[in-house]
């Protein structure tokens, strides 16, 4: 097994552990909604500190349920990952294309510059 394969397996295990351990250890059992996002945590912390707090802005669209909100967030994350992957893939492809073009150019220059040994003397002698 190569070094890169081992590193990828270790990273995959770490990600799986980060996803499973909070559920297995029951880290959110004492809360009503155990795994809400930072927005929900911030809202509850603010209302504890300042019960009369009024938000400055309201959301443009309020999904009807938490599941739809999670689905929209996941869709947003997937679209962002797709845009980043496209960008990095495009630039990597361009870089590889430029390298291949330079290699082909070097190969053509080598072929054009290397003349068989028997013909080099004849061309200059024939002109005299």
Tab-separated table of N, CA and C in Angstrom:
chain	number	residue	atom	x	y	z
A	1	UNK	N	0.852	-1.169	0.000
A	1	UNK	CA	0.000	0.000	0.000
A	1	UNK	C	0.902	1.238	0.000
A	2	UNK	N	0.603	2.188	-0.877
A	2	UNK	CA	1.440	3.375	-0.991
A	2	UNK	C	1.189	4.340	0.173
A	3	UNK	N	2.095	5.281	0.314
A	3	UNK	CA	1.994	6.258	1.396
A	3	UNK	C	0.730	7.113	1.256
A	4	UNK	N	0.409	7.529	0.025
A	4	UNK	CA	-0.792	8.346	-0.198
A	4	UNK	C	-2.063	7.582	0.150
A	5	UNK	N	-2.099	6.294	-0.156
A	5	UNK	CA	-3.273	5.487	0.163
A	5	UNK	C	-3.449	5.394	1.671
A	6	UNK	N	-2.360	5.199	2.387
A	6	UNK	CA	-2.442	5.131	3.851
A	6	UNK	C	-2.926	6.456	4.442
A	7	UNK	N	-2.401	7.561	3.933
A	7	UNK	CA	-2.811	8.877	4.425
A	7	UNK	C	-4.299	9.096	4.158
A	8	UNK	N	-4.750	8.735	2.961
A	8	UNK	CA	-6.168	8.897	2.630
A	8	UNK	C	-7.054	8.042	3.528
A	9	UNK	N	-6.634	6.819	3.833
A	9	UNK	CA	-7.415	5.955	4.720
A	9	UNK	C	-7.486	6.530	6.135
A	10	UNK	N	-6.374	7.049	6.626
A	10	UNK	CA	-6.359	7.645	7.963
A	10	UNK	C	-7.283	8.864	8.006
A	11	UNK	N	-7.219	9.709	6.982
A	11	UNK	CA	-8.097	10.882	6.934
A	11	UNK	C	-9.565	10.474	6.863
A	12	UNK	N	-9.866	9.436	6.100
A	12	UNK	CA	-11.236	8.944	6.011
A	12	UNK	C	-11.726	8.432	7.363
A	13	UNK	N	-10.874	7.725	8.085
A	13	UNK	CA	-11.238	7.238	9.420
A	13	UNK	C	-11.447	8.392	10.401
A	14	UNK	N	-10.635	9.417	10.309
A	14	UNK	CA	-10.786	10.573	11.192
A	14	UNK	C	-12.115	11.271	10.922
A	15	UNK	N	-12.459	11.457	9.652
A	15	UNK	CA	-13.724	12.102	9.300
A	15	UNK	C	-14.902	11.267	9.786
A	16	UNK	N	-14.826	9.945	9.599
A	16	UNK	CA	-15.898	9.065	10.066
A	16	UNK	C	-16.023	9.142	11.584
A	17	UNK	N	-14.899	9.181	12.281
A	17	UNK	CA	-14.934	9.270	13.745
A	17	UNK	C	-15.562	10.592	14.191
A	18	UNK	N	-15.228	11.687	13.495
A	18	UNK	CA	-15.815	12.978	13.851
A	18	UNK	C	-17.325	12.996	13.628
A	19	UNK	N	-17.807	12.223	12.678
A	19	UNK	CA	-19.241	12.176	12.413
A	19	UNK	C	-19.971	11.256	13.379
A	20	UNK	N	-19.340	10.145	13.785
A	20	UNK	CA	-20.020	9.114	14.571
A	20	UNK	C	-19.864	9.327	16.081
A	21	UNK	N	-18.711	9.772	16.522
A	21	UNK	CA	-18.455	9.885	17.962
A	21	UNK	C	-19.455	10.772	18.711
A	22	UNK	N	-19.810	11.959	18.210
A	22	UNK	CA	-20.799	12.751	18.956
A	22	UNK	C	-22.133	12.027	19.120
A	23	UNK	N	-22.527	11.274	18.120
A	23	UNK	CA	-23.774	10.519	18.228
A	23	UNK	C	-23.633	9.353	19.199
A	24	UNK	N	-22.512	8.642	19.107
A	24	UNK	CA	-22.300	7.467	19.951
A	24	UNK	C	-22.120	7.846	21.423
A	25	UNK	N	-21.476	8.969	21.677
A	25	UNK	CA	-21.226	9.394	23.053
A	25	UNK	C	-22.407	10.155	23.653
A	26	UNK	N	-23.405	10.475	22.851
A	26	UNK	CA	-24.578	11.185	23.356
A	26	UNK	C	-24.274	12.597	23.790
A	27	UNK	N	-23.467	13.293	23.030
A	27	UNK	CA	-23.040	14.635	23.440
A	27	UNK	C	-24.153	15.674	23.400
A	28	UNK	N	-25.247	15.408	22.706
A	28	UNK	CA	-26.311	16.395	22.643
A	28	UNK	C	-27.584	15.948	23.324
A	29	UNK	N	-27.519	14.930	24.169
A	29	UNK	CA	-28.728	14.368	24.772
A	29	UNK	C	-29.442	15.327	25.719
A	30	UNK	N	-28.723	16.246	26.344
A	30	UNK	CA	-29.341	17.138	27.320
A	30	UNK	C	-30.064	18.327	26.680
A	31	UNK	N	-29.979	18.471	25.358
A	31	UNK	CA	-30.595	19.609	24.680
A	31	UNK	C	-31.874	19.182	23.959
A	32	UNK	N	-32.761	20.159	23.754
A	32	UNK	CA	-34.005	19.884	23.031
A	32	UNK	C	-33.713	19.565	21.567
A	33	UNK	N	-32.895	20.378	20.928
A	33	UNK	CA	-32.429	20.121	19.569
A	33	UNK	C	-30.914	19.966	19.652
A	34	UNK	N	-30.418	18.734	19.726
A	34	UNK	CA	-29.020	18.524	20.072
A	34	UNK	C	-27.999	19.027	19.060
A	35	UNK	N	-28.286	18.958	17.808
A	35	UNK	CA	-27.259	19.311	16.830
A	35	UNK	C	-27.699	20.446	15.928
A	36	UNK	N	-28.177	21.510	16.538
A	36	UNK	CA	-28.522	22.702	15.764
A	36	UNK	C	-27.247	23.436	15.401
A	37	UNK	N	-27.345	24.327	14.448
A	37	UNK	CA	-26.174	25.061	13.992
A	37	UNK	C	-25.789	26.178	14.938
A	38	UNK	N	-24.786	26.912	14.559
A	38	UNK	CA	-24.284	28.021	15.369
A	38	UNK	C	-25.316	29.141	15.484
A	39	UNK	N	-26.163	29.282	14.472
A	39	UNK	CA	-27.195	30.325	14.527
A	39	UNK	C	-28.146	30.095	15.702
A	40	UNK	N	-28.596	28.862	15.866
A	40	UNK	CA	-29.498	28.535	16.969
A	40	UNK	C	-28.830	28.700	18.320
A	41	UNK	N	-27.582	28.284	18.420
A	41	UNK	CA	-26.830	28.440	19.676
A	41	UNK	C	-26.641	29.921	20.009
A	42	UNK	N	-26.313	30.719	19.012
A	42	UNK	CA	-26.110	32.152	19.243
A	42	UNK	C	-27.413	32.820	19.666
A	43	UNK	N	-28.493	32.437	19.022
A	43	UNK	CA	-29.792	33.030	19.360
A	43	UNK	C	-30.187	32.718	20.806
A	44	UNK	N	-29.974	31.474	21.219
A	44	UNK	CA	-30.329	31.130	22.602
A	44	UNK	C	-29.405	31.830	23.606
A	45	UNK	N	-28.127	31.962	23.276
A	45	UNK	CA	-27.200	32.665	24.174
A	45	UNK	C	-27.568	34.149	24.286
A	46	UNK	N	-27.945	34.757	23.188
A	46	UNK	CA	-28.307	36.178	23.207
A	46	UNK	C	-29.579	36.402	24.011
A	47	UNK	N	-30.581	35.547	23.830
A	47	UNK	CA	-31.829	35.729	24.581
A	47	UNK	C	-31.646	35.460	26.069
A	48	UNK	N	-30.669	34.635	26.451
A	48	UNK	CA	-30.360	34.450	27.875
A	48	UNK	C	-29.751	35.711	28.458
A	49	UNK	N	-28.852	36.332	27.709
A	49	UNK	CA	-28.165	37.529	28.192
A	49	UNK	C	-29.098	38.739	28.166
A	50	UNK	N	-29.796	38.923	27.059
A	50	UNK	CA	-30.666	40.080	26.853
A	50	UNK	C	-32.037	39.604	26.362
A	51	UNK	N	-32.982	39.384	27.283
A	51	UNK	CA	-34.291	38.838	26.885
A	51	UNK	C	-35.098	39.754	25.967
A	52	UNK	N	-34.859	41.061	26.000
A	52	UNK	CA	-35.617	41.999	25.178
A	52	UNK	C	-34.955	42.286	23.834
A	53	UNK	N	-33.980	41.498	23.461
A	53	UNK	CA	-33.232	41.739	22.221
A	53	UNK	C	-34.137	41.590	21.008
A	54	UNK	N	-34.044	42.549	20.093
A	54	UNK	CA	-34.765	42.512	18.823
A	54	UNK	C	-33.735	42.406	17.701
A	55	UNK	N	-33.831	41.403	16.845
A	55	UNK	CA	-32.873	41.297	15.726
A	55	UNK	C	-32.996	42.476	14.771
A	56	UNK	N	-31.901	42.859	14.179
A	56	UNK	CA	-31.886	43.972	13.242
A	56	UNK	C	-32.492	43.587	11.902
A	57	UNK	N	-32.289	42.337	11.504
A	57	UNK	CA	-32.746	41.870	10.205
A	57	UNK	C	-33.551	40.593	10.382
A	58	UNK	N	-34.362	40.299	9.404
A	58	UNK	CA	-35.079	39.023	9.391
A	58	UNK	C	-34.701	38.281	8.111
A	59	UNK	N	-34.789	36.954	8.111
A	59	UNK	CA	-34.414	36.192	6.912
A	59	UNK	C	-35.315	36.526	5.728
A	60	UNK	N	-34.746	36.459	4.524
A	60	UNK	CA	-35.536	36.697	3.321
A	60	UNK	C	-36.523	35.559	3.093
A	61	UNK	N	-36.102	34.341	3.424
A	61	UNK	CA	-36.959	33.172	3.242
A	61	UNK	C	-36.824	32.288	4.473
A	62	UNK	N	-37.911	31.944	5.074
A	62	UNK	CA	-37.924	31.072	6.254
A	62	UNK	C	-38.496	29.720	5.828
A	63	UNK	N	-37.640	28.665	5.744
A	63	UNK	CA	-38.138	27.351	5.329
A	63	UNK	C	-39.190	26.835	6.313
A	64	UNK	N	-40.139	26.042	5.824
A	64	UNK	CA	-41.204	25.560	6.694
A	64	UNK	C	-40.742	24.571	7.762
A	65	UNK	N	-39.615	23.893	7.552
A	65	UNK	CA	-39.147	22.945	8.568
A	65	UNK	C	-37.626	22.917	8.592
A	66	UNK	N	-37.095	22.336	9.647
A	66	UNK	CA	-35.647	22.217	9.797
A	66	UNK	C	-35.026	21.302	8.759
A	67	UNK	N	-35.788	20.290	8.323
A	67	UNK	CA	-35.265	19.366	7.318
A	67	UNK	C	-35.052	20.075	5.984
A	68	UNK	N	-36.006	20.931	5.615
A	68	UNK	CA	-35.865	21.675	4.362
A	68	UNK	C	-34.713	22.663	4.472
A	69	UNK	N	-34.570	23.275	5.632
A	69	UNK	CA	-33.458	24.195	5.849
A	69	UNK	C	-32.125	23.454	5.712
A	70	UNK	N	-32.040	22.265	6.283
A	70	UNK	CA	-30.816	21.464	6.167
A	70	UNK	C	-30.562	21.064	4.723
A	71	UNK	N	-31.618	20.696	4.005
A	71	UNK	CA	-31.461	20.313	2.600
A	71	UNK	C	-30.961	21.484	1.767
A	72	UNK	N	-31.514	22.679	2.003
A	72	UNK	CA	-31.067	23.861	1.262
A	72	UNK	C	-29.621	24.203	1.591
A	73	UNK	N	-29.257	24.055	2.856
A	73	UNK	CA	-27.870	24.316	3.256
A	73	UNK	C	-26.929	23.315	2.587
A	74	UNK	N	-27.338	22.055	2.541
A	74	UNK	CA	-26.520	21.022	1.887
A	74	UNK	C	-26.385	21.298	0.400
A	75	UNK	N	-27.475	21.726	-0.225
A	75	UNK	CA	-27.438	22.068	-1.647
A	75	UNK	C	-26.480	23.227	-1.889
A	76	UNK	N	-26.527	24.224	-1.011
A	76	UNK	CA	-25.630	25.371	-1.125
A	76	UNK	C	-24.172	24.920	-0.981
A	77	UNK	N	-23.913	24.059	-0.024
A	77	UNK	CA	-22.551	23.564	0.168
A	77	UNK	C	-22.085	22.751	-1.033
A	78	UNK	N	-22.965	21.921	-1.594
A	78	UNK	CA	-22.604	21.114	-2.758
A	78	UNK	C	-22.313	21.998	-3.971
A	79	UNK	N	-23.137	23.019	-4.170
A	79	UNK	CA	-22.892	23.940	-5.288
A	79	UNK	C	-21.561	24.675	-5.112
A	80	UNK	N	-21.279	25.112	-3.899
A	80	UNK	CA	-19.999	25.779	-3.636
A	80	UNK	C	-18.820	24.854	-3.870
A	81	UNK	N	-18.936	23.609	-3.429
A	81	UNK	CA	-17.862	22.637	-3.658
A	81	UNK	C	-17.695	22.376	-5.147
A	82	UNK	N	-18.808	22.314	-5.875
A	82	UNK	CA	-18.732	22.104	-7.319
A	82	UNK	C	-18.033	23.248	-8.028
A	83	UNK	N	-18.341	24.478	-7.623
A	83	UNK	CA	-17.690	25.639	-8.237
A	83	UNK	C	-16.187	25.622	-7.946
A	84	UNK	N	-15.823	25.335	-6.706
A	84	UNK	CA	-14.393	25.272	-6.364
A	84	UNK	C	-13.687	24.150	-7.118
A	85	UNK	N	-14.316	22.982	-7.199
A	85	UNK	CA	-13.706	21.855	-7.919
A	85	UNK	C	-13.531	22.200	-9.393
A	86	UNK	N	-14.522	22.838	-9.987
A	86	UNK	CA	-14.417	23.255	-11.390
A	86	UNK	C	-13.257	24.230	-11.569
A	87	UNK	N	-13.164	25.214	-10.680
A	87	UNK	CA	-12.109	26.220	-10.771
A	87	UNK	C	-10.723	25.578	-10.682
A	88	UNK	N	-10.518	24.743	-9.654
A	88	UNK	CA	-9.209	24.121	-9.488
A	88	UNK	C	-8.910	23.138	-10.612
A	89	UNK	N	-9.915	22.409	-11.069
A	89	UNK	CA	-9.714	21.481	-12.177
A	89	UNK	C	-9.379	22.201	-13.462
A	90	UNK	N	-10.050	23.318	-13.723
A	90	UNK	CA	-9.788	24.100	-14.917
A	90	UNK	C	-8.353	24.615	-14.919
A	91	UNK	N	-7.922	25.154	-13.807
A	91	UNK	CA	-6.563	25.690	-13.745
A	91	UNK	C	-5.510	24.599	-13.792
A	92	UNK	N	-5.786	23.471	-13.197
A	92	UNK	CA	-4.838	22.363	-13.279
A	92	UNK	C	-4.756	21.848	-14.711
A	93	UNK	N	-5.890	21.738	-15.379
A	93	UNK	CA	-5.904	21.300	-16.770
A	93	UNK	C	-5.159	22.264	-17.678
A	94	UNK	N	-5.351	23.554	-17.453
A	94	UNK	CA	-4.629	24.548	-18.248
A	94	UNK	C	-3.126	24.425	-18.041
A	95	UNK	N	-2.720	24.262	-16.782
A	95	UNK	CA	-1.295	24.130	-16.471
A	95	UNK	C	-0.716	22.884	-17.132
A	96	UNK	N	-1.443	21.770	-17.063
A	96	UNK	CA	-0.971	20.540	-17.692
A	96	UNK	C	-0.916	20.699	-19.209
A	97	UNK	N	-1.905	21.384	-19.786
A	97	UNK	CA	-1.901	21.621	-21.228
A	97	UNK	C	-0.720	22.462	-21.659
A	98	UNK	N	-0.409	23.495	-20.872
A	98	UNK	CA	0.752	24.323	-21.188
A	98	UNK	C	2.041	23.527	-21.106
A	99	UNK	N	2.169	22.662	-20.097
A	99	UNK	CA	3.364	21.833	-19.969
A	99	UNK	C	3.497	20.881	-21.148
A	100	UNK	N	2.392	20.271	-21.571
A	100	UNK	CA	2.438	19.362	-22.719
A	100	UNK	C	2.812	20.113	-23.989
A	101	UNK	N	2.268	21.321	-24.158
A	101	UNK	CA	2.596	22.116	-25.342
A	101	UNK	C	4.078	22.473	-25.349
A	102	UNK	N	4.626	22.833	-24.203
A	102	UNK	CA	6.063	23.142	-24.123
A	102	UNK	C	6.909	21.913	-24.428
A	103	UNK	N	6.487	20.749	-23.925
A	103	UNK	CA	7.227	19.518	-24.211
A	103	UNK	C	7.204	19.194	-25.702
A	104	UNK	N	6.038	19.364	-26.347
A	104	UNK	CA	5.944	19.113	-27.787
A	104	UNK	C	6.833	20.087	-28.561
A	105	UNK	N	6.846	21.352	-28.125
A	105	UNK	CA	7.684	22.345	-28.775
A	105	UNK	C	9.161	21.978	-28.655
A	106	UNK	N	9.573	21.550	-27.465
A	106	UNK	CA	10.965	21.135	-27.256
A	106	UNK	C	11.304	19.928	-28.120
A	107	UNK	N	10.361	18.986	-28.223
A	107	UNK	CA	10.604	17.800	-29.051
A	107	UNK	C	10.759	18.189	-30.519
A	108	UNK	N	9.922	19.119	-31.005
A	108	UNK	CA	10.038	19.578	-32.397
A	108	UNK	C	11.358	20.287	-32.629
A	109	UNK	N	11.776	21.116	-31.656
A	109	UNK	CA	13.055	21.817	-31.789
A	109	UNK	C	14.213	20.845	-31.832
A	110	UNK	N	14.152	19.809	-31.012
A	110	UNK	CA	15.221	18.795	-31.023
A	110	UNK	C	15.259	18.064	-32.355
A	111	UNK	N	14.089	17.711	-32.874
A	111	UNK	CA	14.040	17.001	-34.150
A	111	UNK	C	14.523	17.895	-35.286
A	112	UNK	N	14.158	19.163	-35.284
A	112	UNK	CA	14.575	20.084	-36.338
A	112	UNK	C	16.062	20.409	-36.231
A	113	UNK	N	16.593	20.469	-35.038
A	113	UNK	CA	18.001	20.808	-34.837
A	113	UNK	C	18.936	19.645	-35.083
A	114	UNK	N	18.458	18.433	-34.999
A	114	UNK	CA	19.333	17.277	-35.198
A	114	UNK	C	19.212	16.801	-36.635
A	115	UNK	N	20.254	17.071	-37.412
A	115	UNK	CA	20.305	16.676	-38.815
A	115	UNK	C	21.220	15.466	-38.894
A	116	UNK	N	20.900	14.471	-39.698
A	116	UNK	CA	21.786	13.313	-39.819
A	116	UNK	C	23.193	13.741	-40.222
A	117	UNK	N	24.188	13.056	-39.720
A	117	UNK	CA	25.597	13.472	-39.894
A	117	UNK	C	26.052	13.494	-41.328
A	118	UNK	N	25.543	12.677	-42.197
A	118	UNK	CA	25.991	12.627	-43.588
A	118	UNK	C	25.487	13.773	-44.432
A	119	UNK	N	24.427	14.452	-44.071
A	119	UNK	CA	23.848	15.483	-44.924
A	119	UNK	C	24.352	16.872	-44.588
A	120	UNK	N	24.922	17.096	-43.436
A	120	UNK	CA	25.349	18.434	-43.044
A	120	UNK	C	26.475	18.943	-43.942
A	121	UNK	N	27.444	18.107	-44.270
A	121	UNK	CA	28.568	18.524	-45.098
A	121	UNK	C	28.178	18.698	-46.545
A	122	UNK	N	27.236	17.941	-47.028
A	122	UNK	CA	26.855	17.987	-48.457
A	122	UNK	C	26.195	19.298	-48.805
A	123	UNK	N	25.360	19.836	-47.959
A	123	UNK	CA	24.642	21.060	-48.308
A	123	UNK	C	25.609	22.225	-48.503
A	124	UNK	N	26.642	22.352	-47.694
A	124	UNK	CA	27.590	23.455	-47.831
A	124	UNK	C	28.538	23.215	-48.995
A	125	UNK	N	28.863	21.961	-49.271
A	125	UNK	CA	29.780	21.649	-50.353
A	125	UNK	C	29.081	21.815	-51.712
A	126	UNK	N	27.803	21.560	-51.778
A	126	UNK	CA	27.092	21.660	-53.024
A	126	UNK	C	26.960	23.113	-53.469
A	127	UNK	N	26.924	24.059	-52.545
A	127	UNK	CA	26.771	25.467	-52.878
A	127	UNK	C	28.031	26.032	-53.490
A	128	UNK	N	29.203	25.442	-53.334
A	128	UNK	CA	30.476	25.972	-53.859
A	128	UNK	C	30.650	25.707	-55.265
